[in-house]
Amino acid sequence: MIVVIDYNVGNVKSVCNAFQHIGCEAELSCEPGAIEEASGLVLPGVAAFGFAVSALGPLAELIKGLASKGKPLLGICVGYQMLFEESCEYGRHEGLGLIAGSVVPIPPGRVIPHIGWNLVELPQDMDLFAGLGKEKHFYFAHSYCAEVSDEKTKIAYTDYGFELAASVQKDNIYGVQFHPEKSGKHGLKALKNFDDICERNSNKGT
Amino acid sequence: MLTKRIIPCLDVKDNRVVKGVNFLNLRDAGDPVELGTRYSDEGADELVFLDITATIRSRKTIVELVEKVAENVFIPFTVGGGIQTVEQMDTLLRSGADKVSVNTAAVRNPNLLSEAARRFGNQCVVLAIDARRSEVHLDKWQVCIKAGTEPTDIDAVEWAAQGEHLGAGEILLTSMDADGTKAGYDNDLNRAISDAVNIPVIASGGAGKLEHLYDAIAVGHADAILMASITHFGNYNIRQIKEYLRDRGIPMNL
């Protein structure tokens, strides 16, 4: 069972709906017990960074601990941004610090927010994108972006007049700046891949 | 490269999709969830649902509609119509909407935009502007509220810029003069506002031919185009629209 962390921010339900639509077992929960038992965790997020971090509260430490011990974790949008060390959206806020880097405003000189479908180059060694080919369009909606400083992190880029980190992976920790749950069939395929990753990881442990 | 978006708009009244001309003479266009699913399958980039009755009773219906859409459609959708408070926005977003649009309430209380942006992030906050060309100054447009029934003395271009400053993440711009006429978008208006702000502008009102859609982007500088009559009543499907625009050099997600 995948647990989508329910922490009082907008549109967490859509992620759960998407998993259920493709036949994956997923539930919304903020119960520490369920989170510990889960085969994998999804940290969604439609909110401003600071609001999301404070809404997550003490669950942050729990999620961080479980991810450090190998439980697959997928951060989406602000949930993705929260994987990094800090953000400067409406003031300075600390993130989970699971991946080295910081969240900064999208550089000026283009339309901001970055809203819409952009083409993401998919590295073949990122298992989140297995079976999706070299590049696909995904739906983005954000004004801040991650500057990844961790050299061991795999990165999928999209072109928004600069190389924007659309997705990262560091071991069992995955993040997507775009919304797979809102990116039609290719987004659903990425979620299915995450479910497979969780399943493989659970089987490995037993 | 970011693609230009094709967004069917579903005006909802009593749980049915309707479409009028110049905001009047409504015609039935089907079930909202069915039509939304069809557009998603055809390759629409997003959907917009507008509760055009926006009464206390319809508030509840629209939340149920949002839940149903979110269970069946896996592309982004915006909900608007009569939203007045951050709490109402929260309910809609938690029910599955990706963005909320505000119009009259933002004109009356511009701080609503900042409050919403601080809480949800500005990418969730769409400022809807219904604009009508001024009879006095032909290069100016006035903002109308209450579903277009009440003109104000606010200049649409200035209001769009102020809206961006306050925290709107997108502008949904409807030309009341062009809406439902199928005679083409008001591209003077689209360009005036697109060039005055740095957030995406969704052009709305007036699409009748494929060429109109091209013009809204090429002449009107719109980032996305909204349409209703042209797709609801079977003139074109989304795929035809996207192939046409791609062939004319507009980046499309196809």
Short mmCIF file of C-alpha atoms in Angstrom, two decimals:
data_model
loop_
_atom_site.label_atom_id
_atom_site.label_comp_id
_atom_site.label_asym_id
_atom_site.label_seq_id
_atom_site.Cartn_x
_atom_site.Cartn_y
_atom_site.Cartn_z
CA MET A 1 0.00 0.00 0.00
CA ILE A 2 1.30 3.41 -1.02
CA VAL A 3 0.51 6.18 1.42
CA VAL A 4 -0.10 9.65 0.02
CA ILE A 5 0.67 11.99 2.88
CA ASP A 6 -2.44 13.96 3.81
CA TYR A 7 -1.31 17.18 5.43
CA ASN A 8 -3.98 19.76 4.85
CA VAL A 9 -2.75 21.23 1.60
CA GLY A 10 -4.65 21.54 -1.68
CA ASN A 11 -5.36 18.71 -4.04
CA VAL A 12 -3.71 15.75 -2.33
CA LYS A 13 -6.70 13.65 -3.35
CA SER A 14 -5.93 13.80 -7.06
CA VAL A 15 -2.71 11.86 -6.51
CA CYS A 16 -4.65 9.13 -4.72
CA ASN A 17 -7.32 9.13 -7.44
CA ALA A 18 -4.63 8.67 -10.08
CA PHE A 19 -3.08 5.65 -8.32
CA GLN A 20 -6.48 4.07 -7.85
CA HIS A 21 -7.40 4.73 -11.48
CA ILE A 22 -4.43 2.64 -12.64
CA GLY A 23 -5.21 -0.15 -10.18
CA CYS A 24 -2.56 0.61 -7.53
CA GLU A 25 -3.36 0.40 -3.85
CA ALA A 26 -3.02 3.84 -2.34
CA GLU A 27 -4.56 5.72 0.55
CA LEU A 28 -4.47 9.21 1.94
CA SER A 29 -3.22 9.25 5.50
CA CYS A 30 -1.44 11.30 8.12
CA GLU A 31 -1.30 8.44 10.66
CA PRO A 32 2.30 7.66 11.69
CA GLY A 33 1.45 3.94 11.86
CA ALA A 34 0.16 3.80 8.30
CA ILE A 35 3.11 5.85 7.09
CA GLU A 36 5.58 3.44 8.70
CA GLU A 37 3.80 0.41 7.24
CA ALA A 38 3.52 1.81 3.70
CA SER A 39 5.38 0.23 0.78
CA GLY A 40 6.17 3.74 -0.42
CA LEU A 41 5.35 7.34 0.37
CA VAL A 42 4.14 10.15 -1.81
CA LEU A 43 4.54 13.71 -0.63
CA PRO A 44 2.18 15.76 -2.79
CA GLY A 45 1.79 19.47 -2.51
CA VAL A 46 -0.17 22.31 -3.89
CA ALA A 47 0.70 25.15 -1.55
CA ALA A 48 3.29 27.78 -0.89
CA PHE A 49 6.51 26.21 0.48
CA GLY A 50 6.35 27.73 3.97
CA PHE A 51 2.70 26.80 4.41
CA ALA A 52 3.43 23.23 3.28
CA VAL A 53 6.41 22.82 5.63
CA SER A 54 4.48 24.03 8.66
CA ALA A 55 1.44 21.93 7.70
CA LEU A 56 3.67 18.84 7.54
CA GLY A 57 4.86 19.54 11.10
CA PRO A 58 6.24 16.56 13.03
CA LEU A 59 5.54 14.19 10.09
CA ALA A 60 8.63 15.72 8.45
CA GLU A 61 11.03 13.92 10.77
CA LEU A 62 9.18 10.61 10.39
CA ILE A 63 9.23 10.80 6.58
CA LYS A 64 12.88 11.82 6.59
CA GLY A 65 13.80 8.91 8.83
CA LEU A 66 11.90 6.33 6.74
CA ALA A 67 13.33 7.66 3.47
CA SER A 68 16.86 7.53 4.90
CA LYS A 69 16.28 3.87 5.73
CA GLY A 70 15.33 3.05 2.15
CA LYS A 71 11.55 3.45 1.86
CA PRO A 72 10.72 4.79 -1.62
CA LEU A 73 9.59 8.41 -1.45
CA LEU A 74 8.13 10.45 -4.30
CA GLY A 75 7.81 14.21 -3.88
CA ILE A 76 5.48 16.04 -6.27
CA CYS A 77 5.64 19.78 -7.03
CA VAL A 78 6.03 21.52 -3.65
CA GLY A 79 6.52 18.04 -2.18
CA TYR A 80 9.46 17.72 -4.59
CA GLN A 81 10.82 21.10 -3.58
CA MET A 82 10.58 20.08 0.08
CA LEU A 83 13.12 17.29 -0.55
CA PHE A 84 15.81 19.97 -0.76
CA GLU A 85 17.49 21.90 2.03
CA GLU A 86 15.74 25.23 1.83
CA SER A 87 13.49 27.58 -0.10
CA CYS A 88 13.12 31.34 -0.21
CA GLU A 89 9.42 31.45 -1.21
CA TYR A 90 7.76 34.14 0.97
CA GLY A 91 10.74 34.11 3.38
CA ARG A 92 13.40 31.52 4.15
CA HIS A 93 12.14 28.04 5.08
CA GLU A 94 13.96 24.79 5.76
CA GLY A 95 13.03 21.71 3.76
CA LEU A 96 13.60 18.04 4.54
CA GLY A 97 17.22 18.22 3.37
CA LEU A 98 17.17 14.76 1.76
CA ILE A 99 18.84 16.08 -1.39
CA ALA A 100 21.47 18.81 -1.41
CA GLY A 101 20.23 21.93 -3.13
CA SER A 102 17.90 24.85 -2.68
CA VAL A 103 14.66 26.17 -4.11
CA VAL A 104 14.92 29.55 -5.80
CA PRO A 105 12.66 31.73 -7.96
CA ILE A 106 12.56 30.86 -11.67
CA PRO A 107 14.99 33.36 -13.21
CA PRO A 108 13.27 36.44 -14.69
CA GLY A 109 13.01 37.08 -18.42
CA ARG A 110 10.19 34.65 -19.16
CA VAL A 111 6.54 34.18 -18.27
CA ILE A 112 6.25 33.16 -14.61
CA PRO A 113 4.67 30.95 -13.24
CA HIS A 114 5.86 28.20 -15.57
CA ILE A 115 2.40 26.81 -16.31
CA GLY A 116 1.62 24.22 -18.92
CA TRP A 117 2.99 21.19 -20.72
CA ASN A 118 6.72 21.10 -21.27
CA LEU A 119 8.90 18.47 -22.90
CA VAL A 120 11.06 16.57 -20.42
CA GLU A 121 14.19 14.69 -21.53
CA LEU A 122 14.07 11.34 -19.81
CA PRO A 123 17.42 9.77 -18.84
CA GLN A 124 17.28 6.05 -19.52
CA ASP A 125 18.73 5.19 -16.10
CA MET A 126 15.83 6.76 -14.17
CA ASP A 127 13.45 3.90 -13.43
CA LEU A 128 10.58 6.30 -12.75
CA PHE A 129 10.44 6.85 -16.52
CA ALA A 130 10.83 3.24 -17.67
CA GLY A 131 8.93 2.58 -20.89
CA LEU A 132 8.31 6.26 -21.63
CA GLY A 133 10.96 6.71 -24.29
CA LYS A 134 13.41 9.59 -24.65
CA GLU A 135 11.13 12.54 -23.98
CA LYS A 136 7.53 13.28 -23.07
CA HIS A 137 5.35 16.27 -22.19
CA PHE A 138 4.34 16.73 -18.56
CA TYR A 139 2.23 19.38 -16.85
CA PHE A 140 4.03 22.01 -14.76
CA ALA A 141 2.65 24.76 -12.52
CA HIS A 142 5.26 26.54 -10.39
CA SER A 143 7.15 29.78 -9.83
CA TYR A 144 10.13 28.37 -7.94
CA CYS A 145 12.58 25.72 -9.03
CA ALA A 146 15.27 23.54 -7.51
CA GLU A 147 18.97 24.17 -7.91
CA VAL A 148 20.41 20.73 -7.36
CA SER A 149 23.89 20.74 -5.83
CA ASP A 150 24.14 17.03 -5.04
CA GLU A 151 26.41 15.51 -7.70
CA LYS A 152 25.15 11.99 -7.15
CA THR A 153 21.58 12.94 -8.01
CA LYS A 154 20.19 11.90 -11.39
CA ILE A 155 18.34 14.73 -13.07
CA ALA A 156 15.77 14.93 -15.89
CA TYR A 157 15.70 18.38 -17.48
CA THR A 158 13.16 20.46 -19.32
CA ASP A 159 13.89 23.58 -21.35
CA TYR A 160 12.29 26.79 -20.15
CA GLY A 161 14.88 29.08 -21.63
CA PHE A 162 17.27 27.50 -19.12
CA GLU A 163 17.78 23.93 -17.96
CA LEU A 164 15.10 23.36 -15.36
CA ALA A 165 15.38 20.28 -13.12
CA ALA A 166 12.05 18.57 -13.85
CA SER A 167 12.79 15.41 -11.91
CA VAL A 168 15.49 14.04 -9.62
CA GLN A 169 16.42 10.69 -8.17
CA LYS A 170 18.83 9.89 -5.39
CA ASP A 171 18.69 6.19 -4.56
CA ASN A 172 15.15 5.57 -3.22
CA ILE A 173 14.23 9.25 -3.18
CA TYR A 174 12.36 10.56 -6.22
CA GLY A 175 11.01 13.97 -7.01
CA VAL A 176 9.06 15.51 -9.87
CA GLN A 177 8.50 19.22 -10.27
CA PHE A 178 5.64 18.47 -12.67
CA HIS A 179 2.32 16.85 -11.77
CA PRO A 180 2.27 13.21 -12.93
CA GLU A 181 -1.30 12.90 -11.64
CA LYS A 182 -2.29 15.66 -14.06
CA SER A 183 -0.13 14.70 -17.02
CA GLY A 184 -2.53 12.32 -18.74
CA LYS A 185 -1.44 8.82 -19.66
CA HIS A 186 2.31 9.47 -19.49
CA GLY A 187 1.98 10.85 -15.99
CA LEU A 188 -0.06 7.81 -14.96
CA LYS A 189 2.69 5.59 -16.39
CA ALA A 190 5.28 7.33 -14.18
CA LEU A 191 3.05 6.70 -11.14
CA LYS A 192 2.70 3.05 -12.17
CA ASN A 193 6.49 2.88 -12.35
CA PHE A 194 6.71 4.27 -8.83
CA ASP A 195 4.28 1.60 -7.65
CA ASP A 196 6.51 -1.04 -9.27
CA ILE A 197 9.53 0.46 -7.53
CA CYS A 198 7.72 0.23 -4.17
CA GLU A 199 6.69 -3.34 -4.85
CA ARG A 200 10.22 -4.39 -5.77
CA ASN A 201 11.53 -2.72 -2.65
CA SER A 202 8.97 -4.49 -0.41
CA ASN A 203 9.80 -7.88 -1.93
CA LYS A 204 13.48 -7.22 -1.41
CA GLY A 205 12.85 -6.70 2.30
CA THR A 206 10.91 -9.92 2.89
CA MET B 1 9.86 24.15 -24.96
CA LEU B 2 6.61 25.06 -23.24
CA THR B 3 3.64 24.38 -25.49
CA LYS B 4 0.62 26.61 -26.00
CA ARG B 5 -2.47 25.25 -24.29
CA ILE B 6 -5.86 24.39 -25.70
CA ILE B 7 -8.49 24.65 -22.99
CA PRO B 8 -12.17 23.80 -23.48
CA CYS B 9 -14.40 25.76 -21.11
CA LEU B 10 -17.49 24.17 -19.61
CA ASP B 11 -20.06 26.65 -18.30
CA VAL B 12 -22.13 24.70 -15.81
CA LYS B 13 -25.74 25.40 -14.83
CA ASP B 14 -27.92 22.91 -12.92
CA ASN B 15 -25.30 20.22 -13.50
CA ARG B 16 -25.39 20.66 -17.30
CA VAL B 17 -22.92 22.32 -19.63
CA VAL B 18 -24.46 25.31 -21.35
CA LYS B 19 -23.20 27.93 -23.75
CA GLY B 20 -24.60 31.31 -24.65
CA VAL B 21 -23.89 34.21 -26.99
CA ASN B 22 -22.56 37.43 -25.42
CA PHE B 23 -23.34 35.79 -22.05
CA LEU B 24 -27.05 35.28 -23.00
CA ASN B 25 -29.31 32.71 -24.77
CA LEU B 26 -28.01 29.52 -23.17
CA ARG B 27 -27.94 26.27 -25.11
CA ASP B 28 -27.46 22.79 -23.59
CA ALA B 29 -24.14 21.11 -24.41
CA GLY B 30 -24.19 17.96 -22.29
CA ASP B 31 -23.08 16.36 -19.04
CA PRO B 32 -20.02 18.06 -17.50
CA VAL B 33 -18.14 14.90 -16.43
CA GLU B 34 -18.79 13.15 -19.75
CA LEU B 35 -17.80 16.15 -21.80
CA GLY B 36 -14.71 16.77 -19.64
CA THR B 37 -13.62 13.14 -20.05
CA ARG B 38 -14.17 13.33 -23.80
CA TYR B 39 -12.01 16.45 -24.08
CA SER B 40 -9.29 14.88 -21.98
CA ASP B 41 -9.30 11.79 -24.22
CA GLU B 42 -9.12 14.00 -27.30
CA GLY B 43 -5.97 15.64 -25.96
CA ALA B 44 -7.13 18.85 -24.25
CA ASP B 45 -4.34 20.40 -22.17
CA GLU B 46 -6.61 21.58 -19.37
CA LEU B 47 -10.27 22.15 -18.59
CA VAL B 48 -12.14 25.05 -17.04
CA PHE B 49 -15.47 24.60 -15.26
CA LEU B 50 -17.44 27.76 -14.53
CA ASP B 51 -20.42 27.65 -12.21
CA ILE B 52 -22.48 30.28 -13.99
CA THR B 53 -25.33 30.27 -11.49
CA ALA B 54 -23.09 30.56 -8.41
CA THR B 55 -25.83 30.39 -5.83
CA ILE B 56 -25.61 28.83 -2.36
CA ARG B 57 -27.32 25.72 -3.70
CA SER B 58 -25.04 25.44 -6.71
CA ARG B 59 -21.93 25.72 -4.46
CA LYS B 60 -22.60 22.24 -3.12
CA THR B 61 -23.31 20.84 -6.56
CA ILE B 62 -20.08 22.24 -7.92
CA VAL B 63 -18.03 20.62 -5.14
CA GLU B 64 -19.60 17.26 -6.02
CA LEU B 65 -18.88 17.91 -9.67
CA VAL B 66 -15.22 18.71 -8.86
CA GLU B 67 -14.92 15.43 -6.97
CA LYS B 68 -16.35 13.47 -9.88
CA VAL B 69 -14.17 15.20 -12.43
CA ALA B 70 -11.07 14.58 -10.30
CA GLU B 71 -11.86 10.87 -10.17
CA ASN B 72 -12.18 10.60 -13.93
CA VAL B 73 -9.95 13.18 -15.56
CA PHE B 74 -6.17 13.25 -15.19
CA ILE B 75 -5.37 16.62 -16.69
CA PRO B 76 -5.49 19.92 -14.77
CA PHE B 77 -8.72 21.78 -14.30
CA THR B 78 -9.75 25.16 -13.00
CA VAL B 79 -13.01 25.92 -11.25
CA GLY B 80 -14.60 29.33 -11.05
CA GLY B 81 -17.86 31.16 -10.59
CA GLY B 82 -18.98 32.97 -7.46
CA ILE B 83 -15.93 32.14 -5.33
CA GLN B 84 -15.64 34.70 -2.54
CA THR B 85 -13.35 33.39 0.18
CA VAL B 86 -10.07 31.56 0.73
CA GLU B 87 -12.06 28.84 2.54
CA GLN B 88 -14.21 28.22 -0.53
CA MET B 89 -11.03 27.97 -2.60
CA ASP B 90 -9.58 25.51 -0.11
CA THR B 91 -12.70 23.32 -0.34
CA LEU B 92 -12.52 23.24 -4.14
CA LEU B 93 -8.78 22.55 -4.22
CA ARG B 94 -9.11 19.80 -1.63
CA SER B 95 -11.99 18.30 -3.63
CA GLY B 96 -9.67 17.93 -6.60
CA ALA B 97 -9.53 21.23 -8.50
CA ASP B 98 -6.05 22.32 -9.50
CA LYS B 99 -6.75 26.02 -9.73
CA VAL B 100 -9.52 28.37 -8.77
CA SER B 101 -10.56 31.48 -10.66
CA VAL B 102 -11.97 34.60 -9.08
CA ASN B 103 -13.57 37.57 -10.72
CA THR B 104 -16.14 39.73 -8.89
CA ALA B 105 -14.79 38.94 -5.40
CA ALA B 106 -11.27 40.02 -6.39
CA VAL B 107 -12.54 43.31 -7.78
CA ARG B 108 -14.38 44.00 -4.52
CA ASN B 109 -11.56 42.74 -2.31
CA PRO B 110 -8.22 42.67 -4.16
CA ASN B 111 -6.51 41.30 -1.03
CA LEU B 112 -8.25 38.00 -1.72
CA LEU B 113 -5.63 37.42 -4.44
CA SER B 114 -2.71 37.94 -2.04
CA GLU B 115 -4.25 35.82 0.69
CA ALA B 116 -4.89 32.99 -1.76
CA ALA B 117 -1.39 33.22 -3.25
CA ARG B 118 0.28 33.08 0.15
CA ARG B 119 -1.71 30.03 1.11
CA PHE B 120 -1.88 28.00 -2.11
CA GLY B 121 0.94 29.48 -4.19
CA ASN B 122 0.17 31.85 -7.06
CA GLN B 123 0.05 29.05 -9.66
CA CYS B 124 -3.35 28.08 -8.16
CA VAL B 125 -4.86 31.52 -8.40
CA VAL B 126 -6.47 32.56 -11.67
CA LEU B 127 -7.79 36.08 -12.05
CA ALA B 128 -10.75 36.02 -14.43
CA ILE B 129 -11.44 39.32 -16.16
CA ASP B 130 -14.54 39.98 -18.22
CA ALA B 131 -13.70 42.99 -20.34
CA ARG B 132 -15.82 45.15 -22.62
CA ARG B 133 -14.47 47.66 -25.12
CA SER B 134 -15.11 51.18 -23.93
CA GLU B 135 -17.60 53.15 -26.01
CA VAL B 136 -15.65 56.33 -25.34
CA HIS B 137 -12.03 55.22 -25.81
CA LEU B 138 -11.84 52.45 -28.40
CA ASP B 139 -8.37 51.41 -27.28
CA LYS B 140 -9.54 50.82 -23.72
CA TRP B 141 -11.58 48.10 -22.05
CA GLN B 142 -13.63 48.24 -18.89
CA VAL B 143 -13.86 45.45 -16.34
CA CYS B 144 -17.35 44.02 -15.84
CA ILE B 145 -18.37 42.00 -12.79
CA LYS B 146 -21.25 39.77 -11.72
CA ALA B 147 -21.10 37.60 -14.85
CA GLY B 148 -20.80 40.64 -17.04
CA THR B 149 -23.97 42.31 -15.81
CA GLU B 150 -22.28 45.15 -13.93
CA PRO B 151 -19.76 47.42 -15.65
CA THR B 152 -17.16 49.12 -13.46
CA ASP B 153 -14.89 52.07 -14.21
CA ILE B 154 -11.81 49.89 -13.79
CA ASP B 155 -9.45 49.69 -16.76
CA ALA B 156 -8.87 46.04 -17.73
CA VAL B 157 -5.17 46.45 -18.56
CA GLU B 158 -4.45 48.22 -15.28
CA TRP B 159 -6.46 45.65 -13.33
CA ALA B 160 -4.55 42.77 -14.94
CA ALA B 161 -1.22 44.34 -13.95
CA GLN B 162 -2.46 44.98 -10.43
CA GLY B 163 -3.77 41.41 -10.21
CA GLU B 164 -0.36 40.05 -11.12
CA HIS B 165 1.27 42.25 -8.50
CA LEU B 166 -1.19 41.02 -5.84
CA GLY B 167 -0.55 37.34 -6.53
CA ALA B 168 -2.61 36.08 -9.45
CA GLY B 169 -0.69 33.38 -11.30
CA GLU B 170 -2.70 33.50 -14.49
CA ILE B 171 -5.23 35.71 -16.22
CA LEU B 172 -8.33 34.26 -17.82
CA LEU B 173 -9.35 37.04 -20.13
CA THR B 174 -12.79 37.04 -21.70
CA SER B 175 -13.87 39.58 -24.26
CA MET B 176 -17.57 40.16 -23.65
CA ASP B 177 -17.91 41.72 -27.08
CA ALA B 178 -16.57 38.59 -28.79
CA ASP B 179 -17.90 35.86 -26.48
CA GLY B 180 -19.98 33.25 -28.27
CA THR B 181 -20.05 35.21 -31.54
CA LYS B 182 -17.60 32.84 -33.32
CA ALA B 183 -16.26 35.95 -35.05
CA GLY B 184 -12.74 35.74 -33.62
CA TYR B 185 -10.98 36.77 -30.41
CA ASP B 186 -10.47 40.44 -29.50
CA ASN B 187 -6.75 40.36 -30.18
CA ASP B 188 -6.22 44.04 -29.41
CA LEU B 189 -7.39 43.25 -25.92
CA ASN B 190 -5.41 40.01 -25.71
CA ARG B 191 -2.21 41.71 -26.83
CA ALA B 192 -2.69 44.76 -24.61
CA ILE B 193 -2.96 42.53 -21.54
CA SER B 194 -0.43 39.85 -22.53
CA ASP B 195 2.17 42.55 -23.10
CA ALA B 196 1.33 44.31 -19.83
CA VAL B 197 1.83 41.30 -17.55
CA ASN B 198 4.46 38.60 -17.08
CA ILE B 199 2.06 35.80 -16.08
CA PRO B 200 0.29 33.54 -18.58
CA VAL B 201 -2.80 34.93 -20.28
CA ILE B 202 -5.60 32.63 -21.40
CA ALA B 203 -7.57 34.25 -24.21
CA SER B 204 -11.29 33.59 -24.22
CA GLY B 205 -14.32 34.55 -26.24
CA GLY B 206 -15.00 34.46 -29.94
CA ALA B 207 -13.42 31.35 -31.44
CA GLY B 208 -15.30 30.20 -34.53
CA LYS B 209 -12.63 29.10 -37.01
CA LEU B 210 -9.22 27.45 -36.60
CA GLU B 211 -7.59 30.61 -37.89
CA HIS B 212 -9.00 32.52 -34.91
CA LEU B 213 -7.09 30.26 -32.56
CA TYR B 214 -3.85 30.85 -34.46
CA ASP B 215 -4.44 34.60 -34.36
CA ALA B 216 -5.03 34.63 -30.60
CA ILE B 217 -1.53 33.24 -30.15
CA ALA B 218 0.31 34.90 -33.04
CA VAL B 219 -1.44 38.30 -32.93
CA GLY B 220 -2.92 38.33 -29.42
CA HIS B 221 0.24 36.91 -27.77
CA ALA B 222 -1.88 34.56 -25.65
CA ASP B 223 -0.23 31.66 -23.79
CA ALA B 224 -3.35 29.55 -23.89
CA ILE B 225 -6.69 29.64 -25.62
CA LEU B 226 -10.06 28.91 -24.17
CA MET B 227 -12.96 27.79 -26.29
CA ALA B 228 -16.49 26.51 -25.88
CA SER B 229 -18.89 26.76 -28.81
CA ILE B 230 -16.31 25.66 -31.38
CA THR B 231 -15.75 22.29 -29.67
CA HIS B 232 -19.04 21.70 -27.77
CA PHE B 233 -21.19 21.67 -30.87
CA GLY B 234 -18.96 19.38 -32.85
CA ASN B 235 -17.38 21.78 -35.35
CA TYR B 236 -13.85 20.65 -34.48
CA ASN B 237 -12.27 18.21 -32.09
CA ILE B 238 -9.23 19.01 -29.98
CA ARG B 239 -6.88 16.89 -32.05
CA GLN B 240 -7.81 18.68 -35.28
CA ILE B 241 -7.23 22.01 -33.56
CA LYS B 242 -3.82 20.96 -32.26
CA GLU B 243 -2.67 19.48 -35.56
CA TYR B 244 -3.69 22.65 -37.38
CA LEU B 245 -1.78 24.87 -34.93
CA ARG B 246 1.28 22.59 -34.95
CA ASP B 247 1.36 22.70 -38.73
CA ARG B 248 1.37 26.48 -38.52
CA GLY B 249 4.42 26.38 -36.26
CA ILE B 250 2.83 26.73 -32.82
CA PRO B 251 4.37 24.37 -30.21
CA MET B 252 1.72 21.84 -29.16
CA ASN B 253 1.59 18.83 -26.86
CA LEU B 254 0.44 16.21 -29.34
#
